[in-house]
Amino acid sequence: MNKAELAKKIQALDGLSNDEKSALLELMHKQKKYGLVFEEKSEDIEECLRNQLPVLREASDCAIISDNPKSPNHIIIEGDNLVSLSALAYTHRGKIDLIYIDPPYNTGNKDFVYNDSFVDTEDSYRHSKWLSFMAKRLKIAKVLLSERGGIFISIDDNEYANLRLLCNEIFGEYNFVASPVRRRRKSQANLSKNISTIHEYVLIYRCSPNFELNKIEAQIDISEYKNPDNDPRGPYKTMPCTNKGGSKYSVTTPTGKVIQDEWRFKEETYYALLNDNRLVFPRGGAGKPRYKLFLSDKKNNGIIANSWWAELESNQEGASLLKEIMSADVFNNPKPNGLIKFILALGSQKDSIILDFFAGSGTTLHAIMQQNAEDGGKRQCILCTNNENGICENVTYERNKRVINGYTKPNGEVVAGLTDNNLRYYRTDLLSREQTIKNMRELVHASTDLLCIRNDIYNEAPFGGKLLNPKVGRYFANEKEQMLIIYDERAIPFIVPVIAKMGNKPQIKVYVFSYGSETYENEFDNVTDNVTLCALPKAIYDAYHKVLPKRKPTFLIDNVVQEIEKIETNETLGVLFDSTTEEGGAE
């Protein structure tokens, strides 16, 4: 029986509701002929997100701000990472250049928690729960990646095969890059019955063909490089010019000897090397020529990384470093800085934004700050983790706080801080998903931190010489950008003249509360060149609609007119500027 006939029979069945028939038809059409099959398992937090929207609220007392105004801004988000990722879908969609995660390996030894319960080896849905858990997060991770972005995932044998198939589905099999084997232990335990496992994998997938791994610095034995003829290009070693299967032609040595052979390069290339003084002729000029491979070229060009990562730091070294910083054993099996720095060398640029949504002990941020200090980069890091057993506050945050401020090892050695870094701490929160006027206004107010993160602008500043009344709006600015959030749309006629006096360098990003998609362009007509406009909360609803679990709407944004009529017409706007926080400036 073909699918069309089966569909007709399902539709004709008695005793089933329309919803039940729809569910059966959907299952029939979803059936795979090839690939990974697992049973979707609902999460408690997923059900919460059917009716609630994520926002981020800053714990301002945890902020660490550098004296250097050009320091990169790093973020720690405390909360379930499904909520954090959903919020980032608004702030960082298409902006993340590199994702590194070290998810639970689902060993069955109390390393994976699902709906507040450990998943053990006796759980018959063990693999389905893990795959369902990972799929939800990886699907959002994909939309966060930039065109040049890639994701690196540490994993071991327990879920490697399943994860590979899952990533093929989400990122596309054609976007698989490599699966390097990493040596995680430098010593082996002889407790296993058969094989002592000392390796794990790093799965690498790209977002698009625009992703390309960087070459890495070659490990060079400089003793092989000499400069006997004082070549101004520096030390070199010589390499053979001949190669079996190469181009056949004859050359004449400085002594007049004719050598016919198969050469590495075409004849025109040979003479270009000769004219550039890049050829050496042994035996007084009569031997086969060799070309100069300069040390400077070897260093600048780098080499392609291979798939055997045996020489990187082990997990034991990661644990030793964390213990030195925290003066205690506070986390099991932290990843070593050397691994993350190697991944940064492969997959990031100096201005990249890097995300780790299984942040654990916070190694990723530590490694990024070290890498920036070494190469002058301005990489930014976003860490996401829950606060189970106080891990986010007491380990992830505390570790990196000490790294920034400096710390003393147990042996008394003082380690200087990486002070050219800003660190901000946020906690997830949930608001009602019902689109009532009250909820919409609450969402816009609560989204201020989201907008600061989205635009990388955190410094509140005077607007036209004075601070705005926070009930009306808030204004943020730095050396390059300006951002204005208008909570009360009735203030627009009073705000526009202030914008006109400020000029248009740079343009002000104006987020204005609106019941729909109206950005009040007519009201801003006189300052069109000074601003870019965005209506809130519609932009947030649109971003979340693409990643949050589906729900049946009971109140639509198009119906808010009915509620607007309930607003009291005699309500006054109040004061535009906040007199209690007045700054100097012209009246």
CSV table of N, CA, C and O in Angstrom, one decimal, residues 1 64 486 535 537:
chain,number,residue,atom,x,y,z
A,1,MET,N,0.9,-1.2,0.0
A,1,MET,CA,0.0,0.0,0.0
A,1,MET,C,0.9,1.2,0.0
A,1,MET,O,1.8,1.4,0.8
A,64,ILE,N,32.8,43.0,36.1
A,64,ILE,CA,34.2,43.3,36.2
A,64,ILE,C,34.6,44.2,35.0
A,64,ILE,O,34.5,43.7,33.9
A,486,ILE,N,13.1,53.4,23.6
A,486,ILE,CA,11.9,54.3,24.0
A,486,ILE,C,10.8,53.3,24.5
A,486,ILE,O,10.2,52.6,23.7
A,535,ALA,N,11.0,48.3,15.7
A,535,ALA,CA,9.8,48.2,16.5
A,535,ALA,C,9.9,47.1,17.5
A,535,ALA,O,10.3,45.9,17.1
A,537,PRO,N,7.8,45.1,20.8
A,537,PRO,CA,8.6,43.8,20.9
A,537,PRO,C,8.5,42.9,19.7
A,537,PRO,O,8.9,41.8,19.7
